[in-house]
Amino acid sequence: MSLAATVQVQQGGFRLDVELTVASAETLVVVGANGAGKTTLLRTIAGLLPIDEGTIAADGVVLDDGGRIAVIPEARSVGYVFQDQRLFPHLSALDNVAFGLRAGGSSAAESRARARSELDAFGVGDCAHRRPGDLSGGQAQRVALARTFVTRPKVLLLDEPFTAIDAMARPMVRAVAFARATAIGCVTVLVTHDVGDAPSPDTSIIELVDGRIARRGRVADFTQV
Amino acid sequence: MSRPVRRRSRVATGVAAIGFAFIILPLIGLLSQVAWSRLWHDLTTTEAAAALRLSLVCSLAAATLAFVVGVPLAWVLARFEFPGRSAVRALTMLPMVLPPVVGGVGLLYAFGRTGFVGARLDQWFGIHLTFSTAGVILAESFVALPFLVITVEAAFRGLDRDLEDAAATLGASRREVIRRVTLPVAGPAIAAGVALAWARALGEFGATITFAGNIQGRTRTVPLAVYLFLQSDPEVAIALSLVLVAVSVAVLTALRGRWLVR
């Protein structure tokens, strides 16, 4: 799985104009100030925001070519971990994680069994029967990660996925997330404020400034300032 | 942080007490007249029991009808952009402020035997809505529908769209998103809308008596019976009124937290 995107989109006074490629099973880190267009970029790749011009393609399959959304979000196999989690408030943590599997046609029993082991992998198995309103920010974030990973997406979009998790648990959650991404073989786009969240110093990174790529390189280049 | 303690204004407190008394005194007046020992007997007289049974059936049917057509209407008003949407919304809310008797007159000339819809219903299907139980349900739905639409539309508008986006990225189709996310998340508001519509339908008087008439066992609902018995047998009228008060209080209690600030 690889991702190639040339994205031009106008939103009010803001214009996003970005070209990027992510090779098979690789991660791209996206940094930039608030309002630089990081989340807008993720939304275009997920198909939640149509692009005005350009092309978004995964493995050569065009998802959006600027004229219309060619592949609707639910058919893209794109996993999106939102910055504010966006867990379904009416479902338990377990049913949140099982949601995507149920939507994909798995039986209730199988979905729940797989959801349970995914929650365990992220260290929140004991929260399975709690509603999102009863979870801490860090627990909710881990449930959100489990909910996305369990569907084994081909393209993984992570928007500040570790910010809400406390410093003690963060290395473990990061390690689990990147190990799962490697196992699935998905392309990962990681939006973060902290380059320390990157899986390795060799990971590709871009910096967005006002909707454009101001700098490209390796994570190591960005840490040696 | 604590606010500076303000001296209570005696004038404001006094006027507020008058305002509250204005609401509560009629209730006390009603309660003071209830013949408690004969309440059960009064409510089980043939006429009273018939009115209660009819009201229950009609109000539940009206609330169901309001639900079936009101939820899609609320959805369209909340989610679709189309010219004249604000006019459609305003007209949908009209029965809330329209005198019910005027609503009844309108229903008569639309669905009555000579009305432009009613004449065709008669001609094609032999259906007569005037002076029938179905007519009561129609009149009650007419006045109750806006209460449901306004409540549910607000819920659909306030719903976090990112939840629906999250469901879509997890592979849920548009239909599944509505069924498994939108409707359940809006569920409490929909239930509140149904409860309000039901309470309004139960108390309907003006449109019912104008459009459906006042026939015992067929169109004489509890409010009509209260009005009638107040002249012939006030004790039964008061007993039936008490039932309507109890239902209103129950609905208000069920909706606390949604409408009432603790």
Tab-separated table of C-alpha atoms in Angstrom:
chain	number	residue	atom	x	y	z
A	1	MET	CA	0.000	0.000	0.000
A	2	SER	CA	1.308	3.422	-0.932
A	3	LEU	CA	-0.216	6.872	-0.937
A	4	ALA	CA	0.264	9.695	-3.435
A	5	ALA	CA	-1.568	12.954	-2.978
A	6	THR	CA	-1.591	16.295	-4.725
A	7	VAL	CA	-4.105	18.300	-2.766
A	8	GLN	CA	-5.422	21.749	-3.493
A	9	VAL	CA	-8.378	22.890	-1.498
A	10	GLN	CA	-9.772	26.301	-0.658
A	11	GLN	CA	-11.682	26.811	2.589
A	12	GLY	CA	-12.785	30.370	3.106
A	13	GLY	CA	-9.599	32.421	3.204
A	14	PHE	CA	-7.405	29.366	3.776
A	15	ARG	CA	-5.762	27.461	0.945
A	16	LEU	CA	-4.100	24.075	1.294
A	17	ASP	CA	-1.655	23.207	-1.486
A	18	VAL	CA	0.357	20.091	-0.713
A	19	GLU	CA	2.038	17.317	-2.650
A	20	LEU	CA	3.195	14.215	-0.862
A	21	THR	CA	3.896	10.521	-1.309
A	22	VAL	CA	4.229	7.819	1.301
A	23	ALA	CA	5.825	4.547	0.254
A	24	SER	CA	4.440	1.157	1.172
A	25	ALA	CA	4.255	0.512	4.922
A	26	GLU	CA	6.005	3.795	5.640
A	27	THR	CA	5.069	6.619	7.978
A	28	LEU	CA	4.961	10.320	7.161
A	29	VAL	CA	5.077	12.758	10.052
A	30	VAL	CA	3.310	16.091	9.550
A	31	VAL	CA	4.145	18.975	11.842
A	32	GLY	CA	3.110	22.623	11.787
A	33	ALA	CA	1.478	25.336	13.832
A	34	ASN	CA	-2.246	25.328	14.599
A	35	GLY	CA	-4.159	26.328	11.494
A	36	ALA	CA	-1.362	25.273	9.126
A	37	GLY	CA	-3.694	22.747	7.481
A	38	LYS	CA	-2.683	19.459	9.112
A	39	THR	CA	-6.194	18.295	9.984
A	40	THR	CA	-7.577	19.603	6.673
A	41	LEU	CA	-5.022	17.423	4.888
A	42	LEU	CA	-6.112	14.340	6.843
A	43	ARG	CA	-9.779	15.068	6.092
A	44	THR	CA	-9.095	15.184	2.344
A	45	ILE	CA	-7.272	11.845	2.453
A	46	ALA	CA	-10.138	10.318	4.455
A	47	GLY	CA	-12.652	11.604	1.905
A	48	LEU	CA	-14.458	13.776	4.445
A	49	LEU	CA	-13.494	16.907	2.495
A	50	PRO	CA	-13.448	16.878	-1.317
A	51	ILE	CA	-10.423	18.468	-2.956
A	52	ASP	CA	-10.775	21.259	-5.521
A	53	GLU	CA	-7.864	20.170	-7.689
A	54	GLY	CA	-5.230	17.441	-7.687
A	55	THR	CA	-5.350	13.704	-7.128
A	56	ILE	CA	-5.376	11.420	-4.149
A	57	ALA	CA	-4.466	7.823	-4.972
A	58	ALA	CA	-3.786	4.753	-2.861
A	59	ASP	CA	-1.855	1.974	-4.616
A	60	GLY	CA	-2.614	3.695	-7.893
A	61	VAL	CA	-6.369	3.689	-7.292
A	62	VAL	CA	-7.722	7.225	-7.578
A	63	LEU	CA	-9.756	8.154	-4.511
A	64	ASP	CA	-10.393	11.780	-5.441
A	65	ASP	CA	-9.392	13.622	-8.612
A	66	GLY	CA	-10.691	17.067	-7.789
A	67	GLY	CA	-13.855	16.757	-9.829
A	68	ARG	CA	-15.654	14.508	-7.413
A	69	ILE	CA	-15.004	12.063	-4.623
A	70	ALA	CA	-14.340	8.893	-6.614
A	71	VAL	CA	-14.270	6.598	-3.613
A	72	ILE	CA	-16.549	7.431	-0.686
A	73	PRO	CA	-15.015	7.464	2.831
A	74	GLU	CA	-16.575	4.167	3.952
A	75	ALA	CA	-15.046	2.354	0.965
A	76	ARG	CA	-11.534	3.769	1.304
A	77	SER	CA	-10.188	1.525	4.049
A	78	VAL	CA	-8.833	4.632	5.674
A	79	GLY	CA	-8.533	4.572	9.445
A	80	TYR	CA	-8.813	7.966	11.097
A	81	VAL	CA	-7.980	8.559	14.738
A	82	PHE	CA	-9.423	11.956	15.545
A	83	GLN	CA	-7.700	14.404	17.821
A	84	ASP	CA	-10.719	14.502	20.140
A	85	GLN	CA	-11.325	10.739	19.790
A	86	ARG	CA	-14.958	11.084	18.721
A	87	LEU	CA	-16.006	7.894	20.459
A	88	PHE	CA	-19.678	7.034	20.101
A	89	PRO	CA	-21.196	8.220	23.387
A	90	HIS	CA	-24.063	5.713	23.383
A	91	LEU	CA	-21.821	2.643	23.067
A	92	SER	CA	-19.464	0.975	25.541
A	93	ALA	CA	-15.740	1.027	24.797
A	94	LEU	CA	-16.067	-2.553	23.575
A	95	ASP	CA	-18.917	-1.746	21.195
A	96	ASN	CA	-17.063	1.333	19.958
A	97	VAL	CA	-14.174	-0.912	18.936
A	98	ALA	CA	-16.520	-3.553	17.509
A	99	PHE	CA	-18.368	-0.909	15.447
A	100	GLY	CA	-16.138	-1.049	12.372
A	101	LEU	CA	-16.086	-4.848	12.341
A	102	ARG	CA	-19.888	-4.971	12.566
A	103	ALA	CA	-20.109	-2.442	9.729
A	104	GLY	CA	-17.778	-4.698	7.757
A	105	GLY	CA	-20.198	-7.589	8.160
A	106	SER	CA	-18.608	-9.605	10.981
A	107	SER	CA	-20.891	-11.343	13.442
A	108	ALA	CA	-21.556	-9.725	16.811
A	109	ALA	CA	-19.710	-12.444	18.699
A	110	GLU	CA	-16.628	-12.367	16.474
A	111	SER	CA	-16.552	-8.553	16.446
A	112	ARG	CA	-16.674	-8.399	20.217
A	113	ALA	CA	-13.973	-11.032	20.655
A	114	ARG	CA	-11.612	-9.181	18.322
A	115	ALA	CA	-12.523	-5.837	19.894
A	116	ARG	CA	-11.726	-7.258	23.302
A	117	SER	CA	-8.239	-8.391	22.293
A	118	GLU	CA	-7.561	-5.049	20.602
A	119	LEU	CA	-8.524	-3.225	23.825
A	120	ASP	CA	-6.214	-5.583	25.721
A	121	ALA	CA	-3.375	-4.800	23.307
A	122	PHE	CA	-3.736	-1.106	24.093
A	123	GLY	CA	-3.923	-1.803	27.826
A	124	VAL	CA	-7.552	-0.758	28.280
A	125	GLY	CA	-9.245	-4.159	28.417
A	126	ASP	CA	-10.576	-3.326	31.873
A	127	CYS	CA	-12.509	-0.366	30.402
A	128	ALA	CA	-14.445	-2.549	27.943
A	129	HIS	CA	-17.854	-2.031	29.492
A	130	ARG	CA	-17.544	1.644	30.329
A	131	ARG	CA	-19.124	4.386	28.278
A	132	PRO	CA	-16.849	7.067	26.781
A	133	GLY	CA	-18.187	9.603	29.291
A	134	ASP	CA	-16.682	7.518	32.107
A	135	LEU	CA	-13.206	7.242	30.550
A	136	SER	CA	-10.235	9.503	31.222
A	137	GLY	CA	-8.779	11.381	28.249
A	138	GLY	CA	-5.928	8.896	27.980
A	139	GLN	CA	-8.216	5.866	28.172
A	140	ALA	CA	-10.532	7.359	25.531
A	141	GLN	CA	-7.541	7.963	23.274
A	142	ARG	CA	-6.440	4.343	23.583
A	143	VAL	CA	-9.966	3.106	22.864
A	144	ALA	CA	-10.005	5.352	19.787
A	145	LEU	CA	-6.714	3.833	18.611
A	146	ALA	CA	-8.071	0.314	19.185
A	147	ARG	CA	-11.282	1.189	17.310
A	148	THR	CA	-9.303	2.209	14.242
A	149	PHE	CA	-6.590	-0.462	14.320
A	150	VAL	CA	-9.053	-3.327	14.688
A	151	THR	CA	-10.393	-2.596	11.181
A	152	ARG	CA	-6.880	-3.090	9.711
A	153	PRO	CA	-7.001	0.014	7.507
A	154	LYS	CA	-4.763	0.382	4.453
A	155	VAL	CA	-4.171	4.043	5.168
A	156	LEU	CA	-3.904	5.164	8.766
A	157	LEU	CA	-4.454	8.811	9.663
A	158	LEU	CA	-3.431	9.768	13.184
A	159	ASP	CA	-4.242	13.261	14.450
A	160	GLU	CA	-2.292	13.932	17.653
A	161	PRO	CA	-3.008	10.362	18.772
A	162	PHE	CA	-0.792	10.359	21.865
A	163	THR	CA	-1.354	13.877	23.213
A	164	ALA	CA	-4.078	12.907	25.691
A	165	ILE	CA	-2.099	9.945	27.044
A	166	ASP	CA	-0.043	10.540	30.168
A	167	ALA	CA	3.741	10.443	29.954
A	168	MET	CA	4.010	7.121	31.804
A	169	ALA	CA	1.834	5.172	29.394
A	170	ARG	CA	2.849	6.999	26.236
A	171	PRO	CA	5.904	4.909	25.193
A	172	MET	CA	3.891	1.687	25.562
A	173	VAL	CA	0.942	2.996	23.550
A	174	ARG	CA	3.258	4.359	20.829
A	175	ALA	CA	5.095	1.050	20.644
A	176	VAL	CA	1.834	-0.909	20.336
A	177	ALA	CA	0.483	1.472	17.697
A	178	PHE	CA	3.544	1.347	15.457
A	179	ALA	CA	3.935	-2.416	15.891
A	180	ARG	CA	0.308	-2.846	14.811
A	181	ALA	CA	0.837	-0.492	11.849
A	182	THR	CA	3.868	-2.526	10.768
A	183	ALA	CA	1.970	-5.786	11.152
A	184	ILE	CA	-0.925	-4.483	9.051
A	185	GLY	CA	1.474	-2.986	6.516
A	186	CYS	CA	-0.504	0.229	6.241
A	187	VAL	CA	0.640	3.659	5.177
A	188	THR	CA	0.599	5.999	8.175
A	189	VAL	CA	0.233	9.766	8.237
A	190	LEU	CA	0.980	11.047	11.729
A	191	VAL	CA	0.059	14.609	12.635
A	192	THR	CA	1.793	15.737	15.786
A	193	HIS	CA	3.221	18.671	17.665
A	194	ASP	CA	5.984	16.494	19.066
A	195	VAL	CA	8.483	14.958	16.630
A	196	GLY	CA	9.388	12.601	19.475
A	197	ASP	CA	6.157	10.746	18.595
A	198	ALA	CA	7.702	9.554	15.303
A	199	PRO	CA	8.499	5.822	15.086
A	200	SER	CA	12.156	6.422	14.208
A	201	PRO	CA	14.659	9.198	13.460
A	202	ASP	CA	14.679	8.074	9.813
A	203	THR	CA	10.936	8.632	9.357
A	204	SER	CA	9.993	11.141	6.641
A	205	ILE	CA	8.603	14.425	7.875
A	206	ILE	CA	7.043	17.539	6.395
A	207	GLU	CA	6.342	20.872	8.024
A	208	LEU	CA	3.250	22.767	6.951
A	209	VAL	CA	3.175	26.555	7.106
A	210	ASP	CA	0.017	28.334	5.977
A	211	GLY	CA	-1.175	25.385	3.913
A	212	ARG	CA	2.125	24.767	2.108
A	213	ILE	CA	5.056	22.445	2.733
A	214	ALA	CA	7.805	24.647	4.153
A	215	ARG	CA	10.313	21.884	4.872
A	216	ARG	CA	10.820	18.200	4.056
A	217	GLY	CA	13.297	15.782	5.510
A	218	ARG	CA	13.910	13.124	8.123
A	219	VAL	CA	12.794	13.365	11.706
A	220	ALA	CA	16.456	13.459	12.767
A	221	ASP	CA	16.969	16.667	10.737
A	222	PHE	CA	14.100	18.334	12.587
A	223	THR	CA	15.331	17.434	16.048
A	224	GLN	CA	18.889	18.791	15.482
A	225	VAL	CA	18.052	22.470	15.550
B	1	MET	CA	-14.712	32.169	42.574
B	2	SER	CA	-17.693	33.515	44.430
B	3	ARG	CA	-19.862	36.356	43.319
B	4	PRO	CA	-20.340	39.305	45.608
B	5	VAL	CA	-23.443	38.770	47.708
B	6	ARG	CA	-26.201	41.070	46.486
B	7	ARG	CA	-28.994	42.351	48.605
B	8	ARG	CA	-32.187	40.726	47.414
B	9	SER	CA	-34.587	43.160	45.856
B	10	ARG	CA	-37.866	42.995	47.771
B	11	VAL	CA	-39.798	44.329	44.796
B	12	ALA	CA	-38.510	41.668	42.439
B	13	THR	CA	-39.167	38.933	44.994
B	14	GLY	CA	-42.705	40.174	45.539
B	15	VAL	CA	-43.555	40.338	41.831
B	16	ALA	CA	-41.990	36.929	41.300
B	17	ALA	CA	-44.215	35.524	44.047
B	18	ILE	CA	-47.274	36.947	42.290
B	19	GLY	CA	-46.108	35.355	39.030
B	20	PHE	CA	-45.667	31.977	40.661
B	21	ALA	CA	-48.992	32.246	42.489
B	22	PHE	CA	-50.659	32.957	39.162
B	23	ILE	CA	-49.477	29.539	37.937
B	24	ILE	CA	-50.074	27.613	41.124
B	25	LEU	CA	-53.438	28.987	42.338
B	26	PRO	CA	-55.570	27.356	39.608
B	27	LEU	CA	-53.885	24.080	40.443
B	28	ILE	CA	-54.736	24.511	44.127
B	29	GLY	CA	-58.273	25.488	43.151
B	30	LEU	CA	-58.640	22.283	41.179
B	31	LEU	CA	-57.134	20.084	43.893
B	32	SER	CA	-59.367	21.667	46.552
B	33	GLN	CA	-62.470	20.488	44.669
B	34	VAL	CA	-61.445	16.876	44.134
B	35	ALA	CA	-63.787	14.413	45.857
B	36	TRP	CA	-60.964	12.057	46.750
B	37	SER	CA	-63.140	9.338	48.267
B	38	ARG	CA	-65.281	9.143	45.129
B	39	LEU	CA	-62.402	9.633	42.640
B	40	TRP	CA	-62.242	6.033	41.486
B	41	HIS	CA	-66.019	5.875	41.142
B	42	ASP	CA	-66.083	9.120	39.125
B	43	LEU	CA	-63.375	7.931	36.768
B	44	THR	CA	-65.039	4.574	36.154
B	45	THR	CA	-68.462	5.914	35.175
B	46	THR	CA	-69.355	4.785	31.664
B	47	GLU	CA	-68.867	8.242	30.158
B	48	ALA	CA	-65.603	9.001	31.962
B	49	ALA	CA	-64.124	5.582	31.227
B	50	ALA	CA	-65.071	5.899	27.549
B	51	ALA	CA	-63.388	9.316	27.344
B	52	LEU	CA	-60.249	8.062	29.083
B	53	ARG	CA	-59.996	5.040	26.826
B	54	LEU	CA	-60.545	7.125	23.704
B	55	SER	CA	-58.024	9.762	24.782
B	56	LEU	CA	-55.394	7.152	25.496
B	57	VAL	CA	-55.829	5.450	22.112
B	58	CYS	CA	-56.024	8.686	20.123
B	59	SER	CA	-53.112	10.442	21.843
B	60	LEU	CA	-50.841	7.408	21.443
B	61	ALA	CA	-51.833	7.105	17.779
B	62	ALA	CA	-51.258	10.839	17.268
B	63	ALA	CA	-47.842	10.673	18.945
B	64	THR	CA	-46.948	7.693	16.738
B	65	LEU	CA	-48.089	9.521	13.609
B	66	ALA	CA	-46.134	12.614	14.678
B	67	PHE	CA	-43.070	10.413	15.197
B	68	VAL	CA	-43.368	8.685	11.826
B	69	VAL	CA	-43.671	11.877	9.796
B	70	GLY	CA	-41.967	14.259	12.235
B	71	VAL	CA	-38.535	12.629	12.480
B	72	PRO	CA	-37.955	12.707	8.692
B	73	LEU	CA	-39.294	16.276	8.570
B	74	ALA	CA	-36.905	17.307	11.354
B	75	TRP	CA	-34.083	15.569	9.472
B	76	VAL	CA	-34.798	17.433	6.233
B	77	LEU	CA	-35.072	20.765	8.044
B	78	ALA	CA	-31.832	20.153	9.947
B	79	ARG	CA	-29.692	18.682	7.204
B	80	PHE	CA	-30.892	19.676	3.732
B	81	GLU	CA	-30.160	23.024	2.127
B	82	PHE	CA	-33.031	24.111	-0.099
B	83	PRO	CA	-34.667	27.398	-1.066
B	84	GLY	CA	-37.494	28.322	1.256
B	85	ARG	CA	-36.271	26.139	4.100
B	86	SER	CA	-36.844	28.817	6.717
B	87	ALA	CA	-40.375	29.343	5.365
B	88	VAL	CA	-41.061	25.601	5.580
B	89	ARG	CA	-39.743	25.573	9.145
B	90	ALA	CA	-41.879	28.555	10.134
B	91	LEU	CA	-45.012	26.983	8.628
B	92	THR	CA	-44.260	23.687	10.384
B	93	MET	CA	-44.241	25.556	13.707
B	94	LEU	CA	-47.499	27.367	12.900
B	95	PRO	CA	-49.830	24.992	14.819
B	96	MET	CA	-47.931	25.889	18.014
B	97	VAL	CA	-49.198	29.457	17.885
B	98	LEU	CA	-52.315	29.064	15.749
B	99	PRO	CA	-55.579	28.991	17.735
B	100	PRO	CA	-56.510	25.277	17.684
B	101	VAL	CA	-60.085	26.075	16.674
B	102	VAL	CA	-58.710	27.740	13.537
B	103	GLY	CA	-56.673	24.619	12.920
B	104	GLY	CA	-59.913	22.658	13.214
B	105	VAL	CA	-61.620	24.888	10.640
B	106	GLY	CA	-58.658	24.398	8.307
B	107	LEU	CA	-58.769	20.631	8.779
B	108	LEU	CA	-62.500	20.714	8.035
B	109	TYR	CA	-61.994	22.415	4.664
B	110	ALA	CA	-59.051	20.184	3.741
B	111	PHE	CA	-60.035	16.762	5.105
B	112	GLY	CA	-63.771	17.277	5.656
B	113	ARG	CA	-66.253	15.556	3.384
B	114	THR	CA	-66.307	18.558	1.029
B	115	GLY	CA	-62.643	19.486	1.555
B	116	PHE	CA	-60.299	19.130	-1.397
B	117	VAL	CA	-58.537	16.127	0.144
B	118	GLY	CA	-61.523	14.775	2.058
B	119	ALA	CA	-63.759	14.694	-1.023
B	120	ARG	CA	-61.239	12.488	-2.808
B	121	LEU	CA	-60.779	10.236	0.223
B	122	ASP	CA	-64.561	9.811	0.229
B	123	GLN	CA	-64.783	9.268	-3.524
B	124	TRP	CA	-61.845	6.872	-3.891
B	125	PHE	CA	-61.715	5.008	-0.609
B	126	GLY	CA	-65.010	5.785	1.125
B	127	ILE	CA	-63.081	7.244	4.055
B	128	HIS	CA	-64.802	9.896	6.186
B	129	LEU	CA	-62.579	11.618	8.700
B	130	THR	CA	-65.023	14.125	10.146
B	131	PHE	CA	-66.910	12.917	13.233
B	132	SER	CA	-64.674	9.845	13.417
B	133	THR	CA	-61.970	8.625	15.756
B	134	ALA	CA	-59.484	8.886	12.873
B	135	GLY	CA	-60.455	12.559	12.673
B	136	VAL	CA	-59.564	12.996	16.344
B	137	ILE	CA	-56.150	11.442	15.699
B	138	LEU	CA	-55.632	13.748	12.724
B	139	ALA	CA	-56.563	16.859	14.727
B	140	GLU	CA	-54.324	15.839	17.608
B	141	SER	CA	-51.407	15.103	15.278
B	142	PHE	CA	-51.835	18.520	13.655
B	143	VAL	CA	-51.314	20.372	16.918
B	144	ALA	CA	-48.724	17.948	18.342
B	145	LEU	CA	-46.390	17.583	15.358
B	146	PRO	CA	-44.494	20.883	15.797
B	147	PHE	CA	-43.529	19.977	19.374
B	148	LEU	CA	-41.798	16.864	18.104
B	149	VAL	CA	-40.224	18.509	15.059
B	150	ILE	CA	-38.772	21.453	16.999
B	151	THR	CA	-37.232	19.154	19.631
B	152	VAL	CA	-35.812	16.602	17.208
B	153	GLU	CA	-34.557	19.165	14.712
B	154	ALA	CA	-32.564	20.905	17.452
B	155	ALA	CA	-31.032	17.537	18.350
B	156	PHE	CA	-30.089	16.768	14.736
B	157	ARG	CA	-28.534	20.217	14.371
B	158	GLY	CA	-26.617	19.943	17.612
B	159	LEU	CA	-25.312	16.477	16.798
B	160	ASP	CA	-21.553	16.275	16.431
B	161	ARG	CA	-20.997	15.663	12.701
B	162	ASP	CA	-17.536	14.280	13.448
B	163	LEU	CA	-19.241	11.251	15.030
B	164	GLU	CA	-20.860	10.506	11.689
B	165	ASP	CA	-17.534	11.095	9.934
B	166	ALA	CA	-15.831	8.719	12.372
B	167	ALA	CA	-18.476	6.073	11.630
B	168	ALA	CA	-17.957	6.532	7.871
B	169	THR	CA	-14.177	6.073	8.139
B	170	LEU	CA	-14.862	2.862	10.070
B	171	GLY	CA	-16.676	1.558	7.006
B	172	ALA	CA	-20.312	2.271	7.912
B	173	SER	CA	-22.576	3.084	4.973
B	174	ARG	CA	-24.712	6.209	5.014
B	175	ARG	CA	-27.746	4.178	6.092
B	176	GLU	CA	-25.790	2.399	8.844
B	177	VAL	CA	-24.452	5.715	10.127
B	178	ILE	CA	-27.999	7.011	10.505
B	179	ARG	CA	-29.260	3.797	12.076
B	180	ARG	CA	-26.360	3.073	14.393
B	181	VAL	CA	-25.015	6.529	15.273
B	182	THR	CA	-27.292	9.442	14.397
B	183	LEU	CA	-30.608	8.058	15.637
B	184	PRO	CA	-29.263	6.462	18.854
B	185	VAL	CA	-27.314	9.612	19.773
B	186	ALA	CA	-30.414	11.717	19.084
B	187	GLY	CA	-32.545	9.086	20.872
B	188	PRO	CA	-33.157	10.945	24.139
B	189	ALA	CA	-34.231	14.060	22.221
B	190	ILE	CA	-36.528	11.991	20.015
B	191	ALA	CA	-38.070	10.416	23.130
B	192	ALA	CA	-38.546	13.889	24.624
B	193	GLY	CA	-40.183	15.073	21.406
B	194	VAL	CA	-42.558	12.110	21.415
B	195	ALA	CA	-43.442	12.739	25.069
B	196	LEU	CA	-44.170	16.411	24.402
B	197	ALA	CA	-46.231	15.578	21.316
B	198	TRP	CA	-48.159	12.973	23.284
B	199	ALA	CA	-48.892	15.392	26.155
B	200	ARG	CA	-50.041	18.041	23.689
B	201	ALA	CA	-52.226	15.534	21.830
B	202	LEU	CA	-53.795	14.383	25.090
B	203	GLY	CA	-54.869	17.907	25.969
B	204	GLU	CA	-56.157	18.834	22.509
B	205	PHE	CA	-59.584	20.484	22.528
B	206	GLY	CA	-60.230	23.186	19.926
B	207	ALA	CA	-59.194	21.423	16.731
B	208	THR	CA	-60.828	18.172	17.878
B	209	ILE	CA	-64.268	19.589	18.673
B	210	THR	CA	-64.265	21.653	15.465
B	211	PHE	CA	-63.130	18.929	13.112
B	212	ALA	CA	-64.233	15.683	14.767
B	213	GLY	CA	-67.159	16.793	16.886
B	214	ASN	CA	-68.197	15.601	20.354
B	215	ILE	CA	-69.587	12.058	20.103
B	216	GLN	CA	-69.316	9.820	23.127
B	217	GLY	CA	-67.020	6.838	22.632
B	218	ARG	CA	-66.008	8.050	19.185
B	219	THR	CA	-64.675	11.592	19.371
B	220	ARG	CA	-65.339	12.749	22.946
B	221	THR	CA	-61.823	12.766	24.403
B	222	VAL	CA	-61.077	13.703	28.011
B	223	PRO	CA	-60.770	17.491	27.428
B	224	LEU	CA	-64.133	17.488	25.611
B	225	ALA	CA	-65.682	15.424	28.401
B	226	VAL	CA	-64.297	17.852	31.012
B	227	TYR	CA	-65.916	20.757	29.195
B	228	LEU	CA	-69.240	18.910	28.879
B	229	PHE	CA	-69.396	17.516	32.430
B	230	LEU	CA	-68.486	20.847	34.009
B	231	GLN	CA	-72.121	21.830	33.368
B	232	SER	CA	-73.838	18.519	34.172
B	233	ASP	CA	-71.585	16.701	36.646
B	234	PRO	CA	-68.667	18.882	37.852
B	235	GLU	CA	-67.304	16.128	40.110
B	236	VAL	CA	-66.542	13.912	37.102
B	237	ALA	CA	-65.107	16.911	35.224
B	238	ILE	CA	-62.747	17.591	38.131
B	239	ALA	CA	-61.737	13.931	38.401
B	240	LEU	CA	-60.898	13.850	34.682
B	241	SER	CA	-59.021	17.164	34.996
B	242	LEU	CA	-56.947	15.645	37.769
B	243	VAL	CA	-55.882	12.843	35.420
B	244	LEU	CA	-54.680	15.412	32.859
B	245	VAL	CA	-52.779	17.329	35.556
B	246	ALA	CA	-51.134	14.104	36.746
B	247	VAL	CA	-50.051	13.235	33.212
B	248	SER	CA	-48.646	16.753	32.650
B	249	VAL	CA	-46.660	16.573	35.879
B	250	ALA	CA	-45.401	13.108	34.946
B	251	VAL	CA	-44.216	14.275	31.510
B	252	LEU	CA	-42.541	17.317	33.040
B	253	THR	CA	-40.792	15.087	35.574
B	254	ALA	CA	-39.653	12.709	32.852
B	255	LEU	CA	-38.202	15.619	30.872
B	256	ARG	CA	-36.379	17.214	33.813
B	257	GLY	CA	-32.691	17.590	33.131
B	258	ARG	CA	-33.598	18.342	29.533
B	259	TRP	CA	-35.734	21.386	30.245
B	260	LEU	CA	-35.462	22.030	33.930
B	261	VAL	CA	-32.283	23.483	35.361
B	262	ARG	CA	-31.522	22.004	38.731
